[in-house]
Amino acid sequence: GSCWFQWHRGLNLAALVSISSGLLLAANLGGRKGLKDFDLSTHDSFGYIVFGLTVLQMVLGFVRPRGEIISASFSQPQEPTPIPKEQHSFSDAEVASQEIYSDEEPNDPSSAAVTSKNHKSSLLRMVWGFLHRWVGLGILALAWYTAHTGIQLYQERYENQALGILFWVLASMMGGTLLMLTVYAKLFQNKK
């Protein structure tokens, strides 16, 4: 797959491991203190929600519908044109324009929605993409909020403000990095 996808998958797996570790640590601490001290504070509740949504996101990643590409002219299906090895430097859009990946009837415009001038994507894939993107963004926002409330709890308990400053420095650095990577991908993605 693409470099972006490998990073995406790796970071999501790292997030799942981190969230699972946090949940296990919290359960271990809760077990030592006894269940009578176990409450569903904002931090705890959001932690469980983030964990559940992360698992849902992983499941969505594994059940992704196949990307269907159908000629916008609704022509009859053709066999994909083999691309010689020396021409593999084409962009994904150029390669996709030479292939048809659909098992559906190409003359049925109701089964797909136009996503570009030359191609169509199935409605199922579009719904999946919308869910995957917004569940991911929701997880990101809730995870940051949960981490922030956890740090606030730590600061209240141990009267240490340094961790809060470190959190916002790291959050700013990560946000800036994600913004730069997004801009880079959008600017140079189609120029390969």
PDB file of C-alpha atoms in Angstrom, residues 11-187:
ATOM      1  CA  LEU A  11      -0.470   4.991  14.165  1.00  0.00           C
ATOM      2  CA  ASN A  12      -3.936   3.501  14.650  1.00  0.00           C
ATOM      3  CA  LEU A  13      -2.480   0.257  15.985  1.00  0.00           C
ATOM      4  CA  ALA A  14      -0.194   2.267  18.294  1.00  0.00           C
ATOM      5  CA  ALA A  15      -3.236   4.211  19.504  1.00  0.00           C
ATOM      6  CA  LEU A  16      -5.105   0.978  20.214  1.00  0.00           C
ATOM      7  CA  VAL A  17      -2.135  -0.367  22.189  1.00  0.00           C
ATOM      8  CA  SER A  18      -1.823   2.922  24.128  1.00  0.00           C
ATOM      9  CA  ILE A  19      -5.521   3.101  24.937  1.00  0.00           C
ATOM     10  CA  SER A  20      -5.604  -0.569  25.937  1.00  0.00           C
ATOM     11  CA  SER A  21      -2.553  -0.031  28.169  1.00  0.00           C
ATOM     12  CA  GLY A  22      -4.228   2.942  29.829  1.00  0.00           C
ATOM     13  CA  LEU A  23      -7.381   0.935  30.393  1.00  0.00           C
ATOM     14  CA  LEU A  24      -5.410  -1.958  31.894  1.00  0.00           C
ATOM     15  CA  LEU A  25      -3.463   0.408  34.167  1.00  0.00           C
ATOM     16  CA  ALA A  26      -6.683   2.035  35.333  1.00  0.00           C
ATOM     17  CA  ALA A  27      -8.272  -1.365  35.985  1.00  0.00           C
ATOM     18  CA  ASN A  28      -5.174  -2.451  37.913  1.00  0.00           C
ATOM     19  CA  LEU A  29      -5.193   0.702  40.051  1.00  0.00           C
ATOM     20  CA  GLY A  30      -8.940   0.389  40.560  1.00  0.00           C
ATOM     21  CA  GLY A  31      -8.506  -3.238  41.610  1.00  0.00           C
ATOM     22  CA  ARG A  32      -5.942  -2.279  44.232  1.00  0.00           C
ATOM     23  CA  LYS A  33      -8.122   0.439  45.690  1.00  0.00           C
ATOM     24  CA  GLY A  34     -11.214  -1.734  45.591  1.00  0.00           C
ATOM     25  CA  LEU A  35     -14.348  -1.302  43.538  1.00  0.00           C
ATOM     26  CA  LYS A  36     -15.895   1.045  46.106  1.00  0.00           C
ATOM     27  CA  ASP A  37     -13.501   3.776  44.893  1.00  0.00           C
ATOM     28  CA  PHE A  38     -14.247   3.034  41.249  1.00  0.00           C
ATOM     29  CA  ASP A  39     -16.458   5.762  39.845  1.00  0.00           C
ATOM     30  CA  LEU A  40     -17.439   6.915  36.413  1.00  0.00           C
ATOM     31  CA  SER A  41     -15.949  10.390  36.474  1.00  0.00           C
ATOM     32  CA  THR A  42     -15.734  12.362  33.258  1.00  0.00           C
ATOM     33  CA  HIS A  43     -12.218  11.051  32.676  1.00  0.00           C
ATOM     34  CA  ASP A  44     -13.238   7.419  33.257  1.00  0.00           C
ATOM     35  CA  SER A  45     -16.401   7.664  31.158  1.00  0.00           C
ATOM     36  CA  PHE A  46     -14.660   9.281  28.222  1.00  0.00           C
ATOM     37  CA  GLY A  47     -11.838   6.751  28.486  1.00  0.00           C
ATOM     38  CA  TYR A  48     -14.318   3.903  28.021  1.00  0.00           C
ATOM     39  CA  ILE A  49     -16.003   5.727  25.141  1.00  0.00           C
ATOM     40  CA  VAL A  50     -12.632   6.299  23.431  1.00  0.00           C
ATOM     41  CA  PHE A  51     -11.743   2.627  23.868  1.00  0.00           C
ATOM     42  CA  GLY A  52     -15.085   1.478  22.410  1.00  0.00           C
ATOM     43  CA  LEU A  53     -14.855   3.854  19.456  1.00  0.00           C
ATOM     44  CA  THR A  54     -11.259   2.780  18.807  1.00  0.00           C
ATOM     45  CA  VAL A  55     -12.327  -0.858  18.622  1.00  0.00           C
ATOM     46  CA  LEU A  56     -15.210   0.168  16.314  1.00  0.00           C
ATOM     47  CA  GLN A  57     -12.737   2.067  14.120  1.00  0.00           C
ATOM     48  CA  MET A  58     -10.500  -0.991  13.858  1.00  0.00           C
ATOM     49  CA  VAL A  59     -13.494  -3.125  12.858  1.00  0.00           C
ATOM     50  CA  LEU A  60     -14.497  -0.505  10.259  1.00  0.00           C
ATOM     51  CA  GLY A  61     -10.953  -0.662   8.890  1.00  0.00           C
ATOM     52  CA  PHE A  62     -11.189  -4.424   8.418  1.00  0.00           C
ATOM     53  CA  VAL A  63     -14.650  -4.396   6.782  1.00  0.00           C
ATOM     54  CA  ARG A  64     -13.917  -1.603   4.310  1.00  0.00           C
ATOM     55  CA  PRO A  65     -15.922  -2.099   1.122  1.00  0.00           C
ATOM     56  CA  ARG A  66     -13.868  -2.568  -1.998  1.00  0.00           C
ATOM     57  CA  GLY A  67     -13.225   0.636  -3.921  1.00  0.00           C
ATOM     58  CA  GLU A  68     -15.317   0.360  -7.030  1.00  0.00           C
ATOM     59  CA  ILE A  69     -14.368   2.338 -10.063  1.00  0.00           C
ATOM     60  CA  ILE A  70     -16.798   2.544 -12.938  1.00  0.00           C
ATOM     61  CA  SER A  71     -16.354   4.545 -16.102  1.00  0.00           C
ATOM     62  CA  ALA A  72     -18.455   7.701 -15.975  1.00  0.00           C
ATOM     63  CA  SER A  73     -19.716   6.950 -19.478  1.00  0.00           C
ATOM     64  CA  PHE A  74     -21.414   3.766 -18.135  1.00  0.00           C
ATOM     65  CA  SER A  75     -19.678   1.679 -20.784  1.00  0.00           C
ATOM     66  CA  GLN A  76     -19.822  -2.096 -20.584  1.00  0.00           C
ATOM     67  CA  PRO A  77     -17.229  -3.721 -18.300  1.00  0.00           C
ATOM     68  CA  GLN A  78     -13.899  -4.484 -19.901  1.00  0.00           C
ATOM     69  CA  GLU A  79     -10.932  -6.524 -18.779  1.00  0.00           C
ATOM     70  CA  PRO A  80      -8.361  -4.394 -16.959  1.00  0.00           C
ATOM     71  CA  THR A  81      -5.510  -3.257 -19.160  1.00  0.00           C
ATOM     72  CA  PRO A  82      -2.228  -4.671 -17.853  1.00  0.00           C
ATOM     73  CA  ILE A  83       0.270  -1.953 -17.054  1.00  0.00           C
ATOM     74  CA  PRO A  84       3.902  -2.691 -17.932  1.00  0.00           C
ATOM     75  CA  LYS A  85       6.313  -2.594 -14.972  1.00  0.00           C
ATOM     76  CA  GLU A  86       8.193   0.399 -16.334  1.00  0.00           C
ATOM     77  CA  GLN A  87       4.971   2.466 -16.210  1.00  0.00           C
ATOM     78  CA  HIS A  88       4.173   1.914 -12.515  1.00  0.00           C
ATOM     79  CA  SER A  89       5.056   5.511 -11.721  1.00  0.00           C
ATOM     80  CA  PHE A  90       1.542   6.617 -12.690  1.00  0.00           C
ATOM     81  CA  SER A  91      -0.621   8.152  -9.996  1.00  0.00           C
ATOM     82  CA  ASP A  92      -3.410   6.055  -8.495  1.00  0.00           C
ATOM     83  CA  ALA A  93      -5.962   8.095 -10.452  1.00  0.00           C
ATOM     84  CA  GLU A  94      -4.204   7.379 -13.754  1.00  0.00           C
ATOM     85  CA  VAL A  95      -3.934   3.672 -13.004  1.00  0.00           C
ATOM     86  CA  ALA A  96      -7.554   3.542 -11.862  1.00  0.00           C
ATOM     87  CA  SER A  97      -8.716   5.215 -15.074  1.00  0.00           C
ATOM     88  CA  GLN A  98      -7.386   2.199 -16.992  1.00  0.00           C
ATOM     89  CA  GLU A  99      -9.227  -0.368 -14.886  1.00  0.00           C
ATOM     90  CA  ILE A 100     -12.768  -1.314 -13.927  1.00  0.00           C
ATOM     91  CA  TYR A 101     -13.284  -2.976 -10.544  1.00  0.00           C
ATOM     92  CA  SER A 102     -17.034  -3.311 -10.350  1.00  0.00           C
ATOM     93  CA  ASP A 103     -19.232  -6.374 -10.204  1.00  0.00           C
ATOM     94  CA  GLU A 104     -22.321  -4.167 -10.343  1.00  0.00           C
ATOM     95  CA  GLU A 105     -24.302  -3.338 -13.432  1.00  0.00           C
ATOM     96  CA  PRO A 106     -22.524  -0.269 -14.856  1.00  0.00           C
ATOM     97  CA  ASN A 107     -25.705   1.087 -16.457  1.00  0.00           C
ATOM     98  CA  ASP A 108     -27.357   1.592 -13.051  1.00  0.00           C
ATOM     99  CA  PRO A 109     -26.422   5.130 -11.975  1.00  0.00           C
ATOM    100  CA  SER A 110     -28.463   4.811  -8.758  1.00  0.00           C
ATOM    101  CA  SER A 111     -25.955   2.304  -7.337  1.00  0.00           C
ATOM    102  CA  ALA A 112     -23.094   4.783  -7.303  1.00  0.00           C
ATOM    103  CA  ALA A 113     -22.406   8.453  -6.797  1.00  0.00           C
ATOM    104  CA  VAL A 114     -20.021  10.500  -8.902  1.00  0.00           C
ATOM    105  CA  THR A 115     -16.875  11.357  -6.932  1.00  0.00           C
ATOM    106  CA  SER A 116     -14.832  12.830  -9.752  1.00  0.00           C
ATOM    107  CA  LYS A 117     -15.207  13.782 -13.361  1.00  0.00           C
ATOM    108  CA  ASN A 118     -14.206  10.343 -14.634  1.00  0.00           C
ATOM    109  CA  HIS A 119     -15.096   7.853 -11.898  1.00  0.00           C
ATOM    110  CA  LYS A 120     -17.866   6.754  -9.595  1.00  0.00           C
ATOM    111  CA  SER A 121     -17.709   5.234  -6.136  1.00  0.00           C
ATOM    112  CA  SER A 122     -20.346   3.003  -4.601  1.00  0.00           C
ATOM    113  CA  LEU A 123     -22.713   4.524  -2.072  1.00  0.00           C
ATOM    114  CA  LEU A 124     -21.637   1.893   0.457  1.00  0.00           C
ATOM    115  CA  ARG A 125     -17.983   2.947   0.090  1.00  0.00           C
ATOM    116  CA  MET A 126     -18.935   6.615   0.462  1.00  0.00           C
ATOM    117  CA  VAL A 127     -20.913   5.904   3.659  1.00  0.00           C
ATOM    118  CA  TRP A 128     -18.016   3.814   4.974  1.00  0.00           C
ATOM    119  CA  GLY A 129     -15.564   6.634   4.195  1.00  0.00           C
ATOM    120  CA  PHE A 130     -17.766   9.189   5.963  1.00  0.00           C
ATOM    121  CA  LEU A 131     -18.121   6.979   9.055  1.00  0.00           C
ATOM    122  CA  HIS A 132     -14.436   6.051   9.141  1.00  0.00           C
ATOM    123  CA  ARG A 133     -13.334   9.679   8.860  1.00  0.00           C
ATOM    124  CA  TRP A 134     -15.768  11.104  11.429  1.00  0.00           C
ATOM    125  CA  VAL A 135     -15.372   8.271  13.942  1.00  0.00           C
ATOM    126  CA  GLY A 136     -11.602   8.793  13.665  1.00  0.00           C
ATOM    127  CA  LEU A 137     -11.882  12.546  14.198  1.00  0.00           C
ATOM    128  CA  GLY A 138     -14.265  11.957  17.116  1.00  0.00           C
ATOM    129  CA  ILE A 139     -11.798   9.540  18.698  1.00  0.00           C
ATOM    130  CA  LEU A 140      -9.017  12.084  18.303  1.00  0.00           C
ATOM    131  CA  ALA A 141     -11.029  14.870  19.949  1.00  0.00           C
ATOM    132  CA  LEU A 142     -12.319  12.667  22.781  1.00  0.00           C
ATOM    133  CA  ALA A 143      -8.873  11.157  23.382  1.00  0.00           C
ATOM    134  CA  TRP A 144      -7.290  14.599  23.714  1.00  0.00           C
ATOM    135  CA  TYR A 145     -10.057  15.679  26.078  1.00  0.00           C
ATOM    136  CA  THR A 146      -9.692  12.483  28.112  1.00  0.00           C
ATOM    137  CA  ALA A 147      -5.915  12.904  28.346  1.00  0.00           C
ATOM    138  CA  HIS A 148      -6.366  16.535  29.389  1.00  0.00           C
ATOM    139  CA  THR A 149      -8.873  15.648  32.135  1.00  0.00           C
ATOM    140  CA  GLY A 150      -6.530  12.897  33.327  1.00  0.00           C
ATOM    141  CA  ILE A 151      -3.682  15.382  33.570  1.00  0.00           C
ATOM    142  CA  GLN A 152      -5.939  17.788  35.475  1.00  0.00           C
ATOM    143  CA  LEU A 153      -6.757  15.007  37.941  1.00  0.00           C
ATOM    144  CA  TYR A 154      -3.035  14.294  38.332  1.00  0.00           C
ATOM    145  CA  GLN A 155      -2.275  17.985  38.888  1.00  0.00           C
ATOM    146  CA  GLU A 156      -4.984  18.284  41.544  1.00  0.00           C
ATOM    147  CA  ARG A 157      -3.795  15.185  43.358  1.00  0.00           C
ATOM    148  CA  TYR A 158      -0.036  15.868  43.237  1.00  0.00           C
ATOM    149  CA  GLU A 159      -0.001  19.681  42.844  1.00  0.00           C
ATOM    150  CA  ASN A 160       2.321  19.489  39.843  1.00  0.00           C
ATOM    151  CA  GLN A 161       1.641  21.855  36.921  1.00  0.00           C
ATOM    152  CA  ALA A 162       4.560  20.764  34.701  1.00  0.00           C
ATOM    153  CA  LEU A 163       2.655  17.844  33.173  1.00  0.00           C
ATOM    154  CA  GLY A 164      -0.099  20.159  31.892  1.00  0.00           C
ATOM    155  CA  ILE A 165       2.431  22.359  30.123  1.00  0.00           C
ATOM    156  CA  LEU A 166       4.121  19.304  28.614  1.00  0.00           C
ATOM    157  CA  PHE A 167       0.729  18.030  27.397  1.00  0.00           C
ATOM    158  CA  TRP A 168       0.009  21.244  25.475  1.00  0.00           C
ATOM    159  CA  VAL A 169       3.532  21.426  24.040  1.00  0.00           C
ATOM    160  CA  LEU A 170       3.204  17.846  22.748  1.00  0.00           C
ATOM    161  CA  ALA A 171      -0.364  18.469  21.527  1.00  0.00           C
ATOM    162  CA  SER A 172       0.793  21.545  19.582  1.00  0.00           C
ATOM    163  CA  MET A 173       3.733  19.691  18.066  1.00  0.00           C
ATOM    164  CA  MET A 174       1.559  16.738  17.019  1.00  0.00           C
ATOM    165  CA  GLY A 175      -1.173  19.003  15.655  1.00  0.00           C
ATOM    166  CA  GLY A 176       1.364  21.009  13.653  1.00  0.00           C
ATOM    167  CA  THR A 177       2.927  17.836  12.289  1.00  0.00           C
ATOM    168  CA  LEU A 178      -0.467  16.446  11.254  1.00  0.00           C
ATOM    169  CA  LEU A 179      -1.354  19.743   9.593  1.00  0.00           C
ATOM    170  CA  MET A 180       1.932  19.817   7.652  1.00  0.00           C
ATOM    171  CA  LEU A 181       1.535  16.180   6.556  1.00  0.00           C
ATOM    172  CA  THR A 182      -2.041  16.841   5.431  1.00  0.00           C
ATOM    173  CA  VAL A 183      -1.043  19.912   3.421  1.00  0.00           C
ATOM    174  CA  TYR A 184       1.909  18.029   1.904  1.00  0.00           C
ATOM    175  CA  ALA A 185      -0.326  15.087   0.942  1.00  0.00           C
ATOM    176  CA  LYS A 186      -2.944  17.356  -0.634  1.00  0.00           C
ATOM    177  CA  LEU A 187      -0.400  19.428  -2.572  1.00  0.00           C
TER     178      LEU A 187
END
